[in-house]
Tab-separated table of C-alpha atoms and ligand atoms in Angstrom:
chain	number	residue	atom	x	y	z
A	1	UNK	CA	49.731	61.046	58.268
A	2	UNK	CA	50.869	57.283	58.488
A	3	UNK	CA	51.084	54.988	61.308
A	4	UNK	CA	53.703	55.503	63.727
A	5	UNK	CA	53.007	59.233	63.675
A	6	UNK	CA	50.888	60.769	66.423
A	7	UNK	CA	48.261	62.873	65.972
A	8	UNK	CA	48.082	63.953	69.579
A	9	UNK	CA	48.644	67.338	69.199
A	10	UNK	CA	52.226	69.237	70.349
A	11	UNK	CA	52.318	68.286	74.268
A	12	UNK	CA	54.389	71.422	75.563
A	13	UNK	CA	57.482	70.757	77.341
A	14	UNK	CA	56.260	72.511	80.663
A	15	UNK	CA	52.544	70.829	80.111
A	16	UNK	CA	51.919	68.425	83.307
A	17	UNK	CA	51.298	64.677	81.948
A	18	UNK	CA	47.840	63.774	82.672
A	19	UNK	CA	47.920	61.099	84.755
A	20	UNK	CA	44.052	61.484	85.757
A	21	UNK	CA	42.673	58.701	84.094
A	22	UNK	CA	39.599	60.108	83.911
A	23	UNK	CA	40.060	63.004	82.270
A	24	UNK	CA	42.250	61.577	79.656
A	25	UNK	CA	39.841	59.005	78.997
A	26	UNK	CA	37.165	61.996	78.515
A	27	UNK	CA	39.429	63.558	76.157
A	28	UNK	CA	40.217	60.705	73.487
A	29	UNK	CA	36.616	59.980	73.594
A	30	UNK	CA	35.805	63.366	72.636
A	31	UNK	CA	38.504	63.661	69.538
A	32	UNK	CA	36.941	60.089	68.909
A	33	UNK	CA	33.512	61.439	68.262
A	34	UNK	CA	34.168	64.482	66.731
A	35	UNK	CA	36.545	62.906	64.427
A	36	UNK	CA	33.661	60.507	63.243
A	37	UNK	CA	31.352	63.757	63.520
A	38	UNK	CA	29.461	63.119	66.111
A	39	UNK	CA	28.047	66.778	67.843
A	40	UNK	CA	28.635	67.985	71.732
A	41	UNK	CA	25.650	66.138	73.119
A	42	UNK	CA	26.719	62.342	72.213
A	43	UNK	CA	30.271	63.450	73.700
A	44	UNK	CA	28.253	64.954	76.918
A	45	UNK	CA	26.362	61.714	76.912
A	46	UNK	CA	29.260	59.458	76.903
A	47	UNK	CA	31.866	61.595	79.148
A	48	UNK	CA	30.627	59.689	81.816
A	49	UNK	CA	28.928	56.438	82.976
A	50	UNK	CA	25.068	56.379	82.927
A	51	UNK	CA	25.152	55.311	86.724
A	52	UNK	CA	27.911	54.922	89.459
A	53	UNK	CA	27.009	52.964	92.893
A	54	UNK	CA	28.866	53.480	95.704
A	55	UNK	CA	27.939	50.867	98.661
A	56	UNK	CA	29.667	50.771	101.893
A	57	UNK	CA	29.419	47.810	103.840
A	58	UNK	CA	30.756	45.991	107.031
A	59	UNK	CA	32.503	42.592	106.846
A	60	UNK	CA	33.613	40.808	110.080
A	61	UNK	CA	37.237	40.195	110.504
A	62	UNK	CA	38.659	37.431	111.636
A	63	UNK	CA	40.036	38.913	114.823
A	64	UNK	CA	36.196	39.526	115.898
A	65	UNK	CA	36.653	43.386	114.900
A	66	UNK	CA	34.411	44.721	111.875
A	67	UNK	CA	36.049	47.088	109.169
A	68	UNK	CA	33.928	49.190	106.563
A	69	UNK	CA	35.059	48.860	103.362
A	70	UNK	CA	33.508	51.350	100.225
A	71	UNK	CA	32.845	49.461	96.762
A	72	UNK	CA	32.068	51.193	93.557
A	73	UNK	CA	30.001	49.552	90.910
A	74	UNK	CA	29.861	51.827	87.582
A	75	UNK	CA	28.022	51.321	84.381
A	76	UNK	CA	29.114	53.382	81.435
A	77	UNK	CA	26.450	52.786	79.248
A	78	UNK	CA	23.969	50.196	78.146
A	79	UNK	CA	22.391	51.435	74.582
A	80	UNK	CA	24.544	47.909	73.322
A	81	UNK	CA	23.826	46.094	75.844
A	82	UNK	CA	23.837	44.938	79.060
A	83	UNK	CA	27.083	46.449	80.933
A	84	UNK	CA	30.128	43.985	81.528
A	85	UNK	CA	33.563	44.154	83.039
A	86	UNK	CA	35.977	43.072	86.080
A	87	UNK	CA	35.751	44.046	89.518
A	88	UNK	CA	39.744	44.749	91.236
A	89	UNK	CA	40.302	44.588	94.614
A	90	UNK	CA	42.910	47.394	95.432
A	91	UNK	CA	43.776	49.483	98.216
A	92	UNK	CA	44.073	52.702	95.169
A	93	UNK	CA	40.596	51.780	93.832
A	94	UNK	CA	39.016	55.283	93.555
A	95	UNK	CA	35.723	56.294	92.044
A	96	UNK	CA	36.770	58.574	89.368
A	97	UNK	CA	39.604	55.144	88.393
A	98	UNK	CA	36.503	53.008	88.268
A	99	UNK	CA	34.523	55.482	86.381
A	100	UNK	CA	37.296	55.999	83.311
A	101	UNK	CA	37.442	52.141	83.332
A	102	UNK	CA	33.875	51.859	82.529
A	103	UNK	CA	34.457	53.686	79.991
A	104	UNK	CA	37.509	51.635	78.489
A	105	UNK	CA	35.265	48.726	78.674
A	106	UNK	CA	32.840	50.055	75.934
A	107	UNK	CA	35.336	50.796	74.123
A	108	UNK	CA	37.088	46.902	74.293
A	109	UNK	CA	33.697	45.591	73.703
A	110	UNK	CA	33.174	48.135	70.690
A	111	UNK	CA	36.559	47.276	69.404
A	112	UNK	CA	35.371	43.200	69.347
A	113	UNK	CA	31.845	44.318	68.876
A	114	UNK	CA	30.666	42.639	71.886
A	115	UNK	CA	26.975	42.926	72.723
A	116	UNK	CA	27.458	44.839	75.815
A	117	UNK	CA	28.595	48.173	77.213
A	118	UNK	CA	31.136	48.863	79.753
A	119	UNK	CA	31.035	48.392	83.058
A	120	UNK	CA	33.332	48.063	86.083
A	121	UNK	CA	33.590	47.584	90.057
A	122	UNK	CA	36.146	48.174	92.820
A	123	UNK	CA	36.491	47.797	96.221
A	124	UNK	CA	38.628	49.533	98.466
A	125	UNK	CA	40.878	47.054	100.105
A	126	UNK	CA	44.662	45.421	99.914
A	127	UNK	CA	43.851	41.329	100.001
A	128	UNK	CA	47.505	41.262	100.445
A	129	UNK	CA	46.660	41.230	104.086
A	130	UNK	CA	43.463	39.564	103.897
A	131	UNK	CA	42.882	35.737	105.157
A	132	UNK	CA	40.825	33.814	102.801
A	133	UNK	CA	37.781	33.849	105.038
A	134	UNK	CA	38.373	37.594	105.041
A	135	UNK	CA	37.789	37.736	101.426
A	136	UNK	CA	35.231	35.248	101.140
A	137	UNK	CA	32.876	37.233	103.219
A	138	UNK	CA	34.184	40.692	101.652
A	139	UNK	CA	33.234	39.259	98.159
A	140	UNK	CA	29.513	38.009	99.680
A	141	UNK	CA	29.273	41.562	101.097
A	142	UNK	CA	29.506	42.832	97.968
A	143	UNK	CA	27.403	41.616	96.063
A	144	UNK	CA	24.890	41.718	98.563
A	145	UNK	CA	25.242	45.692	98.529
A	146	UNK	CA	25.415	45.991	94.498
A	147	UNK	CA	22.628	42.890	93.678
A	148	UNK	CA	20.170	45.144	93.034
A	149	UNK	CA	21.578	46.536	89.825
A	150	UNK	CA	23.229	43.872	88.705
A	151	UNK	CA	22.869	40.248	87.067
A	152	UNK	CA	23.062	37.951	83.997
A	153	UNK	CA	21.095	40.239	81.629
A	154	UNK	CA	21.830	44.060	83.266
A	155	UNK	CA	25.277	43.975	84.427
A	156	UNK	CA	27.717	41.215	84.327
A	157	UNK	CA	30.883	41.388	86.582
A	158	UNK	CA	34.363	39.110	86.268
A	159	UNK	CA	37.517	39.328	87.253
A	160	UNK	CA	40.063	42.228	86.987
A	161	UNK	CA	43.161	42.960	89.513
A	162	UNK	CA	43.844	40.770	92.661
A	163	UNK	CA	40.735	39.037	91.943
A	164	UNK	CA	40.036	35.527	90.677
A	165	UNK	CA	37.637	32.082	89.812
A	166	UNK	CA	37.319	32.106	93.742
A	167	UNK	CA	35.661	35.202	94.163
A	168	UNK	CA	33.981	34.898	90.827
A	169	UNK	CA	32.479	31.810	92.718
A	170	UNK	CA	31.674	33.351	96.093
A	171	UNK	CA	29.662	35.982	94.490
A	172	UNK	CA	28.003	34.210	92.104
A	173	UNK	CA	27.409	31.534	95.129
A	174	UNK	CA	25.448	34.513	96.720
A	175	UNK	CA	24.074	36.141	94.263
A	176	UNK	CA	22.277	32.508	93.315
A	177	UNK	CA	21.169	32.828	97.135
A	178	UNK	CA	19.646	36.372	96.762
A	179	UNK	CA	17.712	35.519	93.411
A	180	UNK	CA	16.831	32.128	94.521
A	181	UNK	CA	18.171	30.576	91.677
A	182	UNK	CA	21.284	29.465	89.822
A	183	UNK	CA	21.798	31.864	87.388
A	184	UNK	CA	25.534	31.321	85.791
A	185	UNK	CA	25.563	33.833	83.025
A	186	UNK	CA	25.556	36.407	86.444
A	187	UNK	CA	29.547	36.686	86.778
A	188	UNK	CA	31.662	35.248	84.016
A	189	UNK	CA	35.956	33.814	85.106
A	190	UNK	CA	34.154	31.287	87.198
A	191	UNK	CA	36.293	28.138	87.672
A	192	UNK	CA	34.954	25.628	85.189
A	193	UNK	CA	33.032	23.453	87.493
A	194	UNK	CA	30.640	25.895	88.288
A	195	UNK	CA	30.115	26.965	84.434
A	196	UNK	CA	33.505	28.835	83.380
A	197	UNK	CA	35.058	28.879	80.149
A	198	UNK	CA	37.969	26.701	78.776
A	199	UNK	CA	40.345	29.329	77.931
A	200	UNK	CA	39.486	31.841	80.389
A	201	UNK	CA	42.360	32.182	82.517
A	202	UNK	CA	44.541	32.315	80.392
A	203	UNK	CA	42.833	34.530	77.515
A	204	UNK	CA	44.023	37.720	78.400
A	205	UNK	CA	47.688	36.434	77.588
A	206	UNK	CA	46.666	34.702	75.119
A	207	UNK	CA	45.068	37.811	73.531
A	208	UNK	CA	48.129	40.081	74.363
A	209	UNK	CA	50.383	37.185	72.109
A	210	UNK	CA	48.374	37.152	69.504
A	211	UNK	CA	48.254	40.984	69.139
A	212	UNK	CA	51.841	41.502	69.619
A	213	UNK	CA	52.159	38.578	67.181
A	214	UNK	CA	50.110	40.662	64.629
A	215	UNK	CA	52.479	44.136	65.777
A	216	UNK	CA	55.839	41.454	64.992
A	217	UNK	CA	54.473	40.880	61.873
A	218	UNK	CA	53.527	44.627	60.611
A	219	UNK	CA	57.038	45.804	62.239
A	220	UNK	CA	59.102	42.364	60.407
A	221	UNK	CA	60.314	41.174	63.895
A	222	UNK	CA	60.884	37.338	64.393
A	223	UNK	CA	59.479	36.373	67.454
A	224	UNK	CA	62.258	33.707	67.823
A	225	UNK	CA	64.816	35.448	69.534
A	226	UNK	CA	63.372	38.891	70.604
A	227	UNK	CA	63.714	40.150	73.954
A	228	UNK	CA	60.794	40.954	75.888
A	229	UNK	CA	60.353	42.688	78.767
A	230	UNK	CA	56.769	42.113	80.811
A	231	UNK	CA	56.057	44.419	83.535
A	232	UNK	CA	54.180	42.453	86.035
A	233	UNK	CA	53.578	38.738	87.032
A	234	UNK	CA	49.740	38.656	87.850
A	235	UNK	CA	47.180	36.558	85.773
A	236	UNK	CA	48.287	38.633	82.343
A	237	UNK	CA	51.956	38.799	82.894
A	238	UNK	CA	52.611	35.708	84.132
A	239	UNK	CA	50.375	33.313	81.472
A	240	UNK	CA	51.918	36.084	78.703
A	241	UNK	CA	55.427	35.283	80.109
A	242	UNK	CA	54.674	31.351	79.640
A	243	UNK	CA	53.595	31.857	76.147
A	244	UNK	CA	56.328	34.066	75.240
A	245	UNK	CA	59.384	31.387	76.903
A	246	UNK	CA	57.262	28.680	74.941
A	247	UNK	CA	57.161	30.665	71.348
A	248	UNK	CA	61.028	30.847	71.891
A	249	UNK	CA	61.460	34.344	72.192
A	250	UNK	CA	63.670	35.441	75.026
A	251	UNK	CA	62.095	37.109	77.963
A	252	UNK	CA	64.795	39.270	79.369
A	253	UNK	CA	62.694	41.374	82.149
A	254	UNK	CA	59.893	40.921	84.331
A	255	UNK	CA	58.759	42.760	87.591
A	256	UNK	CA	55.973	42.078	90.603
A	257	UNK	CA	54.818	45.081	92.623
A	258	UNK	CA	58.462	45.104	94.544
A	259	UNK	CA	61.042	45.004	92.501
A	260	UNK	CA	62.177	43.596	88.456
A	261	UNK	CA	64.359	40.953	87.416
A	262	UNK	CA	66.741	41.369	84.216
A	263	UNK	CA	69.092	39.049	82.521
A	264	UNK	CA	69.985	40.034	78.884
A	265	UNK	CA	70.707	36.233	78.221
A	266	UNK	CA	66.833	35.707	79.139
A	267	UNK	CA	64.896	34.396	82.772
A	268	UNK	CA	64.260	31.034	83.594
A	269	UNK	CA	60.418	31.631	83.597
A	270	UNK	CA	59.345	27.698	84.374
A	271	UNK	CA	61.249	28.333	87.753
A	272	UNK	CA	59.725	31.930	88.559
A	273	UNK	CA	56.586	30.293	87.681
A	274	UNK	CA	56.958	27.887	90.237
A	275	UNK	CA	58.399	30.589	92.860
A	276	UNK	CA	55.432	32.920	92.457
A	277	UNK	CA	52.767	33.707	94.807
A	278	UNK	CA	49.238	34.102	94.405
A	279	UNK	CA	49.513	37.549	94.063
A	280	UNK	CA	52.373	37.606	91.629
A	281	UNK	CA	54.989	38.368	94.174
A	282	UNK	CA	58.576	36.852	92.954
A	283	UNK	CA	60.939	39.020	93.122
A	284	UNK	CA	61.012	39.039	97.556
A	285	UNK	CA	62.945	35.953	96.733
A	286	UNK	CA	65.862	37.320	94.981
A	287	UNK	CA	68.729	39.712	96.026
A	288	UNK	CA	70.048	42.831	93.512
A	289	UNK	CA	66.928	43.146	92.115
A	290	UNK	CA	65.962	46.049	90.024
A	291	UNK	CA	63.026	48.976	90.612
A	292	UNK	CA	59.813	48.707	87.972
A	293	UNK	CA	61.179	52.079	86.683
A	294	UNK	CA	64.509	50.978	86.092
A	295	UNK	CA	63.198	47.512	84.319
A	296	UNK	CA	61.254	49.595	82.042
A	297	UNK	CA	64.533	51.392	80.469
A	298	UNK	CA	66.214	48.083	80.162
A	299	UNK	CA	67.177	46.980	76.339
A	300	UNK	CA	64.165	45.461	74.856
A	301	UNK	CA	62.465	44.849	71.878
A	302	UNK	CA	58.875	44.110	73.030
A	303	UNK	CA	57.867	45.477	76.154
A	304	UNK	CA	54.625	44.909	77.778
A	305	UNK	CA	53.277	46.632	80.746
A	306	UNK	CA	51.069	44.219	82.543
A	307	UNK	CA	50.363	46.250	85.961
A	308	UNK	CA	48.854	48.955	86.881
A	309	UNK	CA	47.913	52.612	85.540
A	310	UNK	CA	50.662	55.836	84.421
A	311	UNK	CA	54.055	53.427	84.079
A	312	UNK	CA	55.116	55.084	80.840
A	313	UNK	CA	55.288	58.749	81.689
A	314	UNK	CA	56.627	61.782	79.916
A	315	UNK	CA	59.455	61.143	82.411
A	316	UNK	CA	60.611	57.984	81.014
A	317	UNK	CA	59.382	57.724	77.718
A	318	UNK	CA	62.430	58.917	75.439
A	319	UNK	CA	64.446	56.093	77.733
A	320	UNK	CA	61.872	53.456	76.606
A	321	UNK	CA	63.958	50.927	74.354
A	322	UNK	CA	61.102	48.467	72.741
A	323	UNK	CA	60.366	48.745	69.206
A	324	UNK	CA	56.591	47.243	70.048
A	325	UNK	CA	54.504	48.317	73.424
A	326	UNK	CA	51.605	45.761	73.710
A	327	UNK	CA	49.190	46.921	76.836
A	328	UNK	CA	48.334	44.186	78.937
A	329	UNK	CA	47.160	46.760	81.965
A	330	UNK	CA	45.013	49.307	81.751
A	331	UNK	CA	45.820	52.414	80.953
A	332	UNK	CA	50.227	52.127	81.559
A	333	UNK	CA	50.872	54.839	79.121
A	334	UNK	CA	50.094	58.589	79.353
A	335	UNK	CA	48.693	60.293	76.382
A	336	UNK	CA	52.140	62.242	76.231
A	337	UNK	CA	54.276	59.429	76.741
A	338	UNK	CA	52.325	57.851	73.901
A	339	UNK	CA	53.011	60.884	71.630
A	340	UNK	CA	56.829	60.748	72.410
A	341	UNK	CA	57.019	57.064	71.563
A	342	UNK	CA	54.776	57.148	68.598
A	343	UNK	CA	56.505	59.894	66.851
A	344	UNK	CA	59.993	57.868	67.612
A	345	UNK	CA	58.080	55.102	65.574
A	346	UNK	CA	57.609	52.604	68.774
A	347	UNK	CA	53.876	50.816	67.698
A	348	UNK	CA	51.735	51.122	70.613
A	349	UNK	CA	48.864	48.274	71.000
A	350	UNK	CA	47.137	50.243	73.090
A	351	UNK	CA	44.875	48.907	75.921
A	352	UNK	CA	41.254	48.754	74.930
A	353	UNK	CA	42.845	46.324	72.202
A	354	UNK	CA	46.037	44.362	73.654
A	355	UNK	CA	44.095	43.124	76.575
A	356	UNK	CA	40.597	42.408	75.201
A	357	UNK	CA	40.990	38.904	75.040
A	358	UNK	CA	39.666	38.933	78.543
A	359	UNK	CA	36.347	40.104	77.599
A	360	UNK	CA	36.270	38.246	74.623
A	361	UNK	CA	36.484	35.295	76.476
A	362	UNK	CA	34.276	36.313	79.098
A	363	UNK	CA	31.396	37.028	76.233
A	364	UNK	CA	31.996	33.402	74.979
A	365	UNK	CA	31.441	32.017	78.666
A	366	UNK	CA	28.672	33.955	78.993
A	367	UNK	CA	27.312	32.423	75.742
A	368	UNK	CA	27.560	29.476	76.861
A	369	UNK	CA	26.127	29.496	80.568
A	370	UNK	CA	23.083	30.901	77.985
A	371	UNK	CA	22.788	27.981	75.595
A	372	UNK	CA	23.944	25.451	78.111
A	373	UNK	CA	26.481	23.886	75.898
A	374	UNK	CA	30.005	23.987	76.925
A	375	UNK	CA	33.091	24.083	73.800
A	376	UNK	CA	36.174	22.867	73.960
A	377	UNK	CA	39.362	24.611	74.604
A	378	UNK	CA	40.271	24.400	70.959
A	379	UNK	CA	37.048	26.210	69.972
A	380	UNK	CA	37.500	28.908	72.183
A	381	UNK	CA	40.916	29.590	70.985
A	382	UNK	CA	39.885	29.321	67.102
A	383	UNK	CA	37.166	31.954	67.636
A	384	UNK	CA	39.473	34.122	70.070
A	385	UNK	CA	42.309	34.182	67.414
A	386	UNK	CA	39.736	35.016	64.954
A	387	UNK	CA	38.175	38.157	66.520
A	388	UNK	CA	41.456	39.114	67.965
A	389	UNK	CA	43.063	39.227	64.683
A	390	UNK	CA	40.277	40.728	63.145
A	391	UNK	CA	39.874	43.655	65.804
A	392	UNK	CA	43.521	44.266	65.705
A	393	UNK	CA	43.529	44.637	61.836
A	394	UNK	CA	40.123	46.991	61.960
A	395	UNK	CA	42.150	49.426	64.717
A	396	UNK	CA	45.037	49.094	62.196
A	397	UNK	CA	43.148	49.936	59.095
A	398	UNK	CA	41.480	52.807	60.723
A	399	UNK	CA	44.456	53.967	62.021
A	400	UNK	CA	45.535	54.369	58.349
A	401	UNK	CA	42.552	55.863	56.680
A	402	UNK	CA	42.305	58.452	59.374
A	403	UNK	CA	46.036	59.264	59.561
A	404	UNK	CA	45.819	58.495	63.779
A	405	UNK	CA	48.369	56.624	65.980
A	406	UNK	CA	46.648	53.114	67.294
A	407	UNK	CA	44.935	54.432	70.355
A	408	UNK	CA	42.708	57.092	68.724
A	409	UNK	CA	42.071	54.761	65.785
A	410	UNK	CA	41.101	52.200	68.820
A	411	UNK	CA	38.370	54.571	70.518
A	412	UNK	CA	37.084	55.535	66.800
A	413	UNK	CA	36.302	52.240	66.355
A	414	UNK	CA	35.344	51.123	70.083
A	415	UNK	CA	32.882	53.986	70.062
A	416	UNK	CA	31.501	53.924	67.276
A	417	UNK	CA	28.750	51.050	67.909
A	418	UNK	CA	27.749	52.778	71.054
A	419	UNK	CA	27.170	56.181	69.477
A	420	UNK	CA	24.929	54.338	66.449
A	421	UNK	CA	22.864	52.441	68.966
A	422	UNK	CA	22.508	55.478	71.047
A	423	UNK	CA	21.291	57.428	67.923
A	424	UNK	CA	18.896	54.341	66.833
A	425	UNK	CA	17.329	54.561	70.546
A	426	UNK	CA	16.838	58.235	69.928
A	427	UNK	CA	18.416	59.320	72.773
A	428	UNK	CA	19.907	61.797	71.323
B	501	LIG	N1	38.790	42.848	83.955
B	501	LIG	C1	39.021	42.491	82.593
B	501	LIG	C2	39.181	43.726	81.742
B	501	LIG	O1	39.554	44.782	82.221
B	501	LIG	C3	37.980	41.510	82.079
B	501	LIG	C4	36.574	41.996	82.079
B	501	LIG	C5	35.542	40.921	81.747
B	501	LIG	O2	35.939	39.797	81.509
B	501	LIG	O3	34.365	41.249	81.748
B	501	LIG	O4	39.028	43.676	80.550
């Protein structure tokens, strides 16, 4: 079987999607390992994340009330390494989301063959509503409830949705308080001043172009010209956007969380960028505006979701236009949507891959809070391009020697390190 033909196997008309991330995620990893012939108990090992904290702790509100918010702090597994990923501030943070993005984080750092294994953190909340004091002392409270299993050389957090350099520097402000000393390899999207990397905030983007540069070029697309659609205007989407106006391709669609813009002729992105929030939010300013499911049917060539979880559905899939899907978010497409699209042909960058260039970035800042020597924005893009090129070429290669669509071939290889350096530590 060649690329661009699934090898998920028939998804029944009547079958629900699975839209539990979760259990999904539990299911590509254990095709993944038996694939590569791995037996039951490395699968039972890795279904889940070695440990899962759940803290619950009061913050004071500005108003004088106090409101109990629940975190989550999970760590998939740390045979690699120490654990490493984001920690999103959302009112739909659940345990079980948290849990299945643990996960995807080994993979992504498997894929780049980071020294680490996943881990993530959530906490329960809408900062939408939230003063900045608010969030300053939910961010402290935090990290005062998880320090105990986390820091520079266990479990290293960074940013992930609705959360940025200024939380990154409140907790790593009192996490240097609880230790009693500085220790900047802790949390890693700090703003530079305090020991962040060039490139940072912008490397997720900058990771997403240069795999859907890499897709253009496998599919013969020119980039000048082509009409993208980006779902989403946070950190990802909004950077990605940039790049995209700047490499002259025309981006035709772009959302926030209440409504899309379209215009076939392509958006003035410099001014959006200039309108938008924050948050991301845009669209509030404009009349006739569009729903994210109707943006996502528009005509297309590239489309990239840059959101949030289950946006390409068995319910929309067939309507998708895009010849490319890069993932910017985690986990936009359902395993059946991603059948229906792959057997149509559409090439799916999926996740663990598209938006690595986070991590990857995040590893090189953590590198260099380590040695204590900074690089220079050009370095840090030479070696991102590098491993992002290479990583997208080893998912693509495996995806042709096993006869897989992108996303299986992507948790072959992801897992793969783990699963060795769990068998070299004997543990099972
Ligand atoms: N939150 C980002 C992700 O999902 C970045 C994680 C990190 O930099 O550790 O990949």
């Amino acid at each position: 079987m060649a690329i661009g033909q699934s090898n998920v196997s028939e998804v029944p008309e009547t079958e629900a999607d699975n839209l539990d991330v979760l259990t999904s995620t539990q299911a590509i990893i254990r095709e993944a390992l038996e694939r590569l012939g791995y037996d039951a108990a490395m699968y039972e090992l890795l279904k889940e994340p070695l440990r899962v904290l759940t803290v619950r702790f009061p913050v004071r509100m500005d108003d004088g009330s106090v409101q109990v918010f629940t975190g989550y702090r999970a760590q998939h597994n740390d045979a690699v390494g120490p654990t490493k990923g984001g920690i999103r501030l959302h009112p739909d943070v659940t345990e079980d989301e948290i849990r299945a993005l643990s996960i995807w984080m080994s993979i992504k750092c498997g894929i780049a063959n980071l020294p680490y294994g996943g881990g993530k953190g959530g906490i329960v909340c809408d900062p939408r509503t939230m003063s900045f004091d608010e969030i300053e002392r939910l961010s402290r409270a935090y990290v005062r409830a998880i320090s105990q299993i986390v820091g520079p050389s266990k479990d290293i957090p960074a940013p992930d949705v609705f959360s940025n350099s200024q939380n990154m520097a409140w907790m790593l402000d009192e996490y240097s308080h609880i230790r009693e000393f500085d220790s900047p390899g802790f949390i890693t999207g700090k703003p530079i001043v305090l020991g962040g990397s060039k490139g940072r905030e912008t490397a997720t983007a900058r990771g997403v172009t240069i795999c859907l540069e890499e897709a253009l070029r496998v599919k013969n697309i020119p980039i000048k010209g082509a009409r993208v659609i980006i779902q989403g205007f946070g950190n990802a989407g909004s950077y990605l956007a940039k790049f995209m106006y700047e490499s002259g391709a025309k981006v035709v669609g772009i959302s926030d969380a209440y409504g899309a813009l379209y215009d076939s002729n392509g958006l003035n992105i410099p001014e959006l960028l200039e309108q938008r929030d924050s948050f991301g939010t845009v669209t509030k300013l404009f009349d006739n505006t569009l729903t994210n499911k109707e943006l996502l049917e528009q005509p297309c060539d590239i489309l990239v979701p840059a959101a949030i979880e289950n946006q390409i559905t068995r319910e929309n899939a067939a309507k998708i236009q895009a010849q490319v899907i890069v993932e910017a978010a985690n986990g936009p497409t359902t395993t059946a949507a991603t059948k229906i699209l792959t057997d149509r042909g559409v090439l799916i960058v999926p996740d663990v891959l598209g938006n690595s260039g986070g991590v990857i970035v995040s590893y090189f800042e953590w590198v260099q809070n380590n040695q204590g020597f900074y690089w220079t924005e050009e370095e840090v893009d030479e070696r991102l391009v590098t491993l992002m090129k290479r990583s997208f070429q080893t998912v693509y290669d495996a995806a042709e020697k096993y006869g897989v669509d992108m996303r299986l071939a992507a948790y072959m290889v992801g897992v793969r390190r783990m699963a060795e350096s769990v068998r070299w530590r004997g543990w099972v």
